[in-house]
Coordinates of C-alpha atoms and ligand atoms in Angstrom, one line a residue:
M1 CA 89.1 184.7 111.1
R2 CA 87.7 181.5 109.8
A3 CA 85.7 181.0 106.6
A4 CA 82.0 179.8 106.5
I5 CA 79.8 178.6 103.7
T6 CA 77.0 181.2 103.6
A7 CA 75.2 180.1 100.4
T8 CA 75.0 177.0 98.2
S9 CA 73.7 176.1 94.8
K10 CA 73.9 173.6 92.0
F11 CA 73.3 173.0 88.4
V12 CA 72.7 169.7 86.6
P13 CA 71.8 169.3 83.0
D14 CA 68.2 168.1 82.1
D15 CA 69.2 165.2 80.0
V16 CA 69.2 161.9 81.9
L17 CA 71.2 158.8 80.8
T18 CA 69.9 155.7 82.6
N19 CA 71.5 152.4 83.1
H20 CA 68.9 151.0 80.7
D21 CA 70.1 153.5 78.1
L22 CA 73.7 152.2 78.6
E23 CA 72.5 148.6 78.2
K24 CA 71.7 149.5 74.6
I25 CA 75.2 150.6 73.7
L26 CA 77.4 148.5 76.1
D27 CA 77.7 144.9 77.3
T28 CA 76.4 145.8 80.8
N29 CA 73.2 145.7 82.8
D30 CA 71.3 147.8 85.3
E31 CA 71.7 145.2 88.0
W32 CA 75.5 145.0 87.7
I33 CA 75.8 148.8 87.7
K34 CA 73.5 149.3 90.7
T35 CA 75.0 146.5 92.8
R36 CA 78.6 147.4 92.1
T37 CA 78.3 151.2 92.1
G38 CA 74.9 152.4 93.4
I39 CA 74.3 154.4 90.2
S40 CA 71.0 154.3 88.4
E41 CA 71.3 157.3 86.2
R42 CA 73.5 160.3 85.5
R43 CA 73.0 163.7 83.8
I44 CA 74.6 164.6 80.5
L45 CA 75.1 168.1 79.1
K46 CA 74.2 167.3 75.4
D47 CA 74.4 170.8 74.0
P48 CA 77.8 170.9 72.3
S49 CA 78.0 174.7 72.6
K50 CA 78.0 174.4 76.4
A51 CA 80.5 173.0 78.9
T52 CA 81.8 173.4 82.4
A53 CA 81.8 177.2 82.5
Y54 CA 78.2 177.3 81.5
M55 CA 77.1 174.9 84.3
C56 CA 79.2 176.9 86.8
S57 CA 77.7 180.2 85.7
Q58 CA 74.2 178.8 86.2
A59 CA 75.0 177.7 89.7
A60 CA 76.8 180.9 90.4
K61 CA 73.9 183.1 89.3
D62 CA 71.7 181.2 91.6
I63 CA 74.0 181.7 94.5
L64 CA 74.1 185.4 93.9
D65 CA 70.3 185.5 93.9
K66 CA 70.1 183.4 97.1
R67 CA 72.5 185.6 99.0
G68 CA 71.1 188.8 97.5
I69 CA 74.5 190.1 96.3
S70 CA 75.7 191.4 93.0
A71 CA 78.4 189.8 90.9
E72 CA 80.7 192.8 91.5
E73 CA 80.9 191.9 95.1
I74 CA 82.7 188.6 94.4
D75 CA 86.5 188.9 95.2
L76 CA 87.7 185.6 94.0
I77 CA 86.5 182.7 91.9
I78 CA 88.1 179.2 92.3
V79 CA 87.0 176.3 90.1
G80 CA 87.9 172.7 91.0
T81 CA 87.7 170.9 87.6
I82 CA 89.5 168.5 85.4
T83 CA 87.3 169.3 82.4
P84 CA 87.9 173.1 81.8
D85 CA 86.2 174.4 78.7
M86 CA 89.7 174.9 77.3
V87 CA 93.2 174.4 78.6
F88 CA 93.3 178.2 78.8
P89 CA 92.0 180.7 79.6
A90 CA 90.9 179.4 82.9
T91 CA 87.2 178.4 83.4
A92 CA 87.2 180.9 86.3
C93 CA 87.8 183.8 83.7
L94 CA 85.0 182.5 81.5
I95 CA 82.6 182.4 84.5
Q96 CA 83.7 185.9 85.5
D97 CA 82.7 187.1 82.1
M98 CA 79.4 185.2 82.2
L99 CA 78.6 186.7 85.6
G100 CA 80.0 190.2 85.1
A101 CA 82.1 189.7 88.2
K102 CA 84.5 192.4 87.1
N103 CA 86.1 192.9 90.5
A104 CA 87.1 189.3 91.0
W105 CA 90.2 187.4 90.1
G106 CA 90.2 183.7 89.6
F107 CA 91.8 180.5 88.6
D108 CA 91.1 176.8 88.1
L109 CA 92.5 174.1 90.4
S110 CA 93.2 170.6 89.2
G111 CA 92.5 168.2 92.0
A112 CA 90.2 165.7 90.2
C113 CA 87.7 164.2 92.7
S114 CA 89.3 166.2 95.5
G115 CA 89.2 169.4 93.4
F116 CA 86.3 170.9 95.3
L117 CA 87.8 170.2 98.8
Y118 CA 91.2 171.5 97.7
S119 CA 89.5 174.6 96.3
L120 CA 87.6 175.1 99.5
V121 CA 90.8 174.9 101.6
V122 CA 92.5 177.4 99.2
G123 CA 89.5 179.8 99.2
A124 CA 89.3 179.7 103.0
Q125 CA 92.9 180.9 103.3
F126 CA 92.0 184.2 101.6
I127 CA 89.1 184.8 104.0
Q128 CA 91.3 183.8 107.0
A129 CA 94.0 186.2 105.8
G130 CA 91.4 189.0 105.9
T131 CA 92.1 190.1 102.4
H132 CA 89.0 188.7 100.7
K133 CA 85.4 188.9 101.9
K134 CA 83.5 186.9 99.3
V135 CA 85.0 183.9 97.6
L136 CA 83.0 181.8 95.1
V137 CA 84.2 178.2 95.2
L138 CA 82.9 175.8 92.5
G139 CA 83.3 172.1 91.8
A140 CA 82.3 171.2 88.3
D141 CA 82.9 168.7 85.6
K142 CA 81.6 167.8 82.2
M143 CA 82.8 164.2 82.4
S144 CA 80.9 163.1 79.3
A145 CA 83.4 165.1 77.3
I146 CA 86.3 162.8 78.4
T147 CA 84.3 159.5 78.7
D148 CA 84.9 156.7 76.2
F149 CA 81.3 155.4 75.7
T150 CA 82.7 152.1 74.3
D151 CA 84.5 151.3 77.6
R152 CA 82.0 149.7 80.0
T153 CA 84.4 149.9 82.9
T154 CA 84.3 153.7 82.9
A155 CA 81.3 154.8 80.8
I156 CA 78.8 153.7 83.5
L157 CA 80.4 155.7 86.2
F158 CA 80.5 159.4 85.3
G159 CA 78.1 162.3 84.8
D160 CA 78.0 166.1 84.4
G161 CA 77.2 168.7 86.9
A162 CA 78.3 171.8 88.9
G163 CA 78.0 172.9 92.5
A164 CA 78.9 176.2 94.1
V165 CA 79.4 177.6 97.6
L166 CA 80.1 181.2 98.8
L167 CA 82.7 181.6 101.5
E168 CA 82.6 184.6 103.8
P169 CA 84.0 185.4 107.2
A170 CA 82.5 183.1 109.8
E171 CA 80.9 183.9 113.1
E172 CA 83.0 183.0 116.1
G173 CA 83.1 179.2 116.5
F174 CA 81.5 178.4 113.1
G175 CA 82.7 177.6 109.6
I176 CA 85.6 175.5 108.5
L177 CA 87.2 174.4 111.7
D178 CA 89.7 171.8 110.5
H179 CA 91.0 170.1 107.4
H180 CA 93.8 167.8 106.2
M181 CA 94.5 167.4 102.5
Y182 CA 96.8 164.8 101.0
S183 CA 98.3 163.7 97.7
D184 CA 100.4 160.7 96.7
G185 CA 101.5 160.8 93.1
T186 CA 103.9 157.9 93.7
T187 CA 101.1 155.4 94.5
G188 CA 98.3 157.0 92.4
K189 CA 99.6 158.5 89.2
D190 CA 99.4 155.3 87.1
H191 CA 95.9 154.1 88.2
I192 CA 93.5 156.9 87.1
Y193 CA 94.4 159.4 84.4
M194 CA 93.8 160.9 80.9
L195 CA 96.9 160.4 78.8
A196 CA 96.7 163.0 76.1
G197 CA 95.9 166.6 75.6
G198 CA 98.6 168.0 77.8
S199 CA 102.1 169.0 76.9
L200 CA 103.5 165.5 77.1
R201 CA 101.1 164.1 74.5
P202 CA 99.5 167.0 72.6
S203 CA 96.5 166.1 70.5
S204 CA 97.4 164.2 67.3
H205 CA 95.7 161.7 65.0
E206 CA 97.4 159.0 67.0
T207 CA 96.1 160.2 70.4
V208 CA 92.6 160.4 68.9
D209 CA 92.8 157.0 67.2
K210 CA 94.0 155.4 70.5
K211 CA 91.3 157.2 72.5
M212 CA 93.9 158.8 74.7
H213 CA 91.6 161.8 75.4
A214 CA 89.3 159.7 77.7
I215 CA 89.6 158.9 81.4
R216 CA 91.0 155.4 82.2
Q217 CA 91.3 153.8 85.6
N218 CA 92.3 150.6 87.2
G219 CA 89.1 150.4 89.2
K220 CA 90.0 147.6 91.6
V221 CA 93.2 149.3 92.7
V222 CA 91.6 152.7 93.0
F223 CA 88.8 151.2 95.0
K224 CA 91.1 149.7 97.6
S225 CA 93.0 152.9 98.1
A226 CA 89.8 155.0 98.2
V227 CA 88.2 152.9 100.9
V228 CA 91.2 153.3 103.1
G229 CA 91.9 157.0 102.2
M230 CA 88.4 158.3 102.6
A231 CA 87.7 156.5 105.9
D232 CA 91.1 157.4 107.3
A233 CA 90.5 161.1 106.4
A234 CA 87.1 161.1 108.0
V235 CA 88.2 159.3 111.2
E236 CA 91.2 161.7 111.5
M237 CA 88.8 164.7 111.5
M238 CA 86.6 163.0 114.2
E239 CA 89.6 162.2 116.4
N240 CA 91.3 165.6 116.0
N241 CA 88.1 167.3 117.1
N242 CA 86.9 164.8 119.7
L243 CA 83.8 163.9 117.7
T244 CA 81.9 160.6 118.0
G245 CA 79.5 159.2 115.4
D246 CA 76.6 160.7 117.5
D247 CA 78.1 164.2 117.2
I248 CA 78.0 164.1 113.4
A249 CA 75.0 165.6 111.6
Y250 CA 76.2 164.6 108.1
L251 CA 79.0 162.9 106.3
I252 CA 79.3 164.5 102.9
P253 CA 81.6 162.2 100.8
H254 CA 82.8 162.2 97.3
Q255 CA 80.4 160.0 95.2
A256 CA 82.5 157.4 93.3
N257 CA 80.9 154.2 94.6
H258 CA 78.2 153.5 97.1
R259 CA 80.3 150.7 98.6
I260 CA 83.2 153.2 99.3
I261 CA 80.7 155.6 100.9
S262 CA 79.1 152.8 103.1
A263 CA 82.6 151.7 104.2
T264 CA 83.4 155.2 105.3
A265 CA 80.2 155.6 107.2
N266 CA 80.8 152.3 108.9
R267 CA 84.3 153.3 110.0
M268 CA 82.8 156.5 111.4
N269 CA 80.1 154.5 113.2
I270 CA 77.3 156.5 111.7
D271 CA 74.1 155.4 110.0
L272 CA 73.6 155.8 106.3
S273 CA 70.7 158.1 107.0
K274 CA 73.3 160.7 108.1
V275 CA 75.2 160.5 104.8
G276 CA 74.7 162.8 101.9
I277 CA 74.2 160.5 98.9
N278 CA 73.2 161.4 95.4
I279 CA 75.3 158.9 93.4
H280 CA 72.1 157.0 92.3
K281 CA 70.9 160.0 90.3
Y282 CA 74.1 161.8 89.2
G283 CA 76.8 159.1 89.1
N284 CA 80.4 160.4 89.7
T285 CA 80.5 164.0 88.7
T286 CA 84.2 164.3 89.9
G287 CA 84.7 167.9 91.2
A288 CA 80.9 168.4 91.5
T289 CA 79.9 165.5 93.8
I290 CA 80.5 167.2 97.2
P291 CA 79.0 170.7 96.4
L292 CA 76.0 169.0 94.7
C293 CA 75.4 167.1 97.9
I294 CA 75.8 170.1 100.1
A295 CA 73.5 172.2 97.9
E296 CA 70.8 169.5 98.0
L297 CA 70.9 169.0 101.8
D298 CA 70.7 172.8 102.1
E299 CA 67.8 173.0 99.6
E300 CA 66.0 170.4 101.7
N301 CA 66.6 172.5 104.9
K302 CA 68.5 169.5 106.4
L303 CA 71.5 171.6 107.5
Q304 CA 70.9 173.3 110.8
R305 CA 73.0 176.0 112.6
G306 CA 75.7 174.2 114.7
D307 CA 75.6 170.9 112.8
N308 CA 78.9 169.1 112.6
L309 CA 79.7 168.1 109.0
I310 CA 82.5 166.0 107.8
L311 CA 83.5 166.3 104.1
V312 CA 85.8 163.7 102.5
S313 CA 87.1 163.0 99.1
F314 CA 89.4 160.6 97.2
G315 CA 90.4 160.7 93.6
A316 CA 93.0 160.8 90.8
G317 CA 96.5 161.8 91.8
Y318 CA 95.9 160.3 94.3
T319 CA 94.4 163.3 96.0
W320 CA 92.3 163.0 99.1
G321 CA 91.4 164.6 102.4
G322 CA 88.9 165.5 105.0
M323 CA 87.3 168.7 106.4
Y324 CA 85.3 169.5 109.5
I325 CA 82.7 172.3 109.3
K326 CA 80.4 173.6 111.9
W327 CA 77.5 174.8 109.9
Q328 CA 76.6 178.5 110.3
Ligands
UT7_1 O1 86.3 159.1 91.6 C1 87.6 158.8 91.4 C2 88.0 157.6 92.1 N1 87.4 156.4 91.6 C3 86.9 155.5 92.4 O2 86.9 155.6 93.6 C4 86.4 154.2 91.7 C5 86.9 153.0 92.4 N2 86.5 151.8 91.7 C6 85.2 151.3 91.7 O3 84.3 152.0 92.1 C7 85.0 149.9 91.2 O4 86.3 149.2 91.1 C8 84.3 149.8 89.8 C9 82.8 150.2 90.0 C10 85.0 150.7 88.8 C11 84.3 148.3 89.3 O5 83.7 147.5 90.3 P1 84.5 146.2 90.7 O6 83.6 145.5 91.7 O7 85.9 146.5 91.2 O8 84.5 145.3 89.4 P2 85.7 144.7 88.6 O9 86.5 145.7 87.9 O10 86.5 143.8 89.5 O11 84.9 143.8 87.6 C12 84.2 142.6 88.0 C13 83.7 141.9 86.8 C14 84.7 141.7 85.7 O12 84.4 140.5 85.1 P3 85.2 139.1 85.4 O13 86.6 139.4 85.2 O14 84.9 138.9 86.9 O15 84.6 138.1 84.5 C15 84.5 142.8 84.7 O16 84.9 142.5 83.4 O17 82.7 142.8 86.2 C16 83.0 143.0 84.8 N3 82.5 144.4 84.5 C17 81.3 144.6 84.1 N4 80.2 143.9 83.9 C18 79.1 144.5 83.5 C19 83.3 145.5 84.5 N5 82.5 146.5 84.2 C20 81.3 146.0 83.9 C21 80.1 146.6 83.5 N6 79.0 145.8 83.3 N7 79.9 147.9 83.3

């Protein structure tokens, strides 16, 4: 039995941080940011008492309403995030509490920008095994919590948000039909990371003074790997399933850079009108980019039964992969 996405939802904070706002605190400009990344603005969760679990709970409540089910019916909660509220307990447990999903179990999954796709693959296994009927899969990050707003090479890129999908047993021939996930720590581990806060470098005055609790990346190197990794993963899904560009209703890619997204669409031979894009308004929300995109396409009634969707991601680790869904 395959798994299908049966409901979608999203949450983004109200506060908007525009490129022009960033011009006031950094040596950067709107034109550079838009041309190099495609980003115009991003959302920031300013309330210090709220974090990733709150954003997830908002998206999750919405999904329960949309599907008309109670929180008690959820069997499993998986959260793809690199910005959990705390190292432990898991964000999934905090969300369970906020929802009152008392029959669920849950855990967080650390896959960075591929965290949502990884979580979707994991969640689908429990549906396929026949042991779980309703799996809530979330991708969410409060990237503003780990952004160094004095570093123009990263501060312009990231934003906060959460997206959620509900997985249930699919009708015959629908749902998640194929996927292939990858990781390559050998090539990727030194190019995008947060150095401190884990067991190797616990928080100390030194880690704070040296700003080691913020994301750092070697943008150019990651860019080159991402262009190849995302496009290869997308083309692999098409070839494995005998799909041409004409057969694809939507490519739903991780949103790190508009140029990476365009290069992927180009390799797939599809027009940009068939690509889910929201990087201009949300920036890179890491685990949330793909579910935010799916939820928005769904809200706009753009996803039709039988549509072929290709989901692709690339991020820290490196982690990457592709998925083929026939929309139910
Ligand atoms: O989601 C996780 C995976 N991450 C990614 O996939 C991100 C991949 N990388 C990228 O998207 C791009 O590499 C960036 C958007 C991060 C950077 O774009 P780039 O075209 O690779 O720029 P660059 O780093 O080569 O910098 C070009 C120039 C440099 O100046 P010089 O050396 O040519 O004089 C930078 O110092 O632009 C300068 N620069 C900036 N200028 C204005 C760097 N950041 C900025 C800035 N504003 N914010």
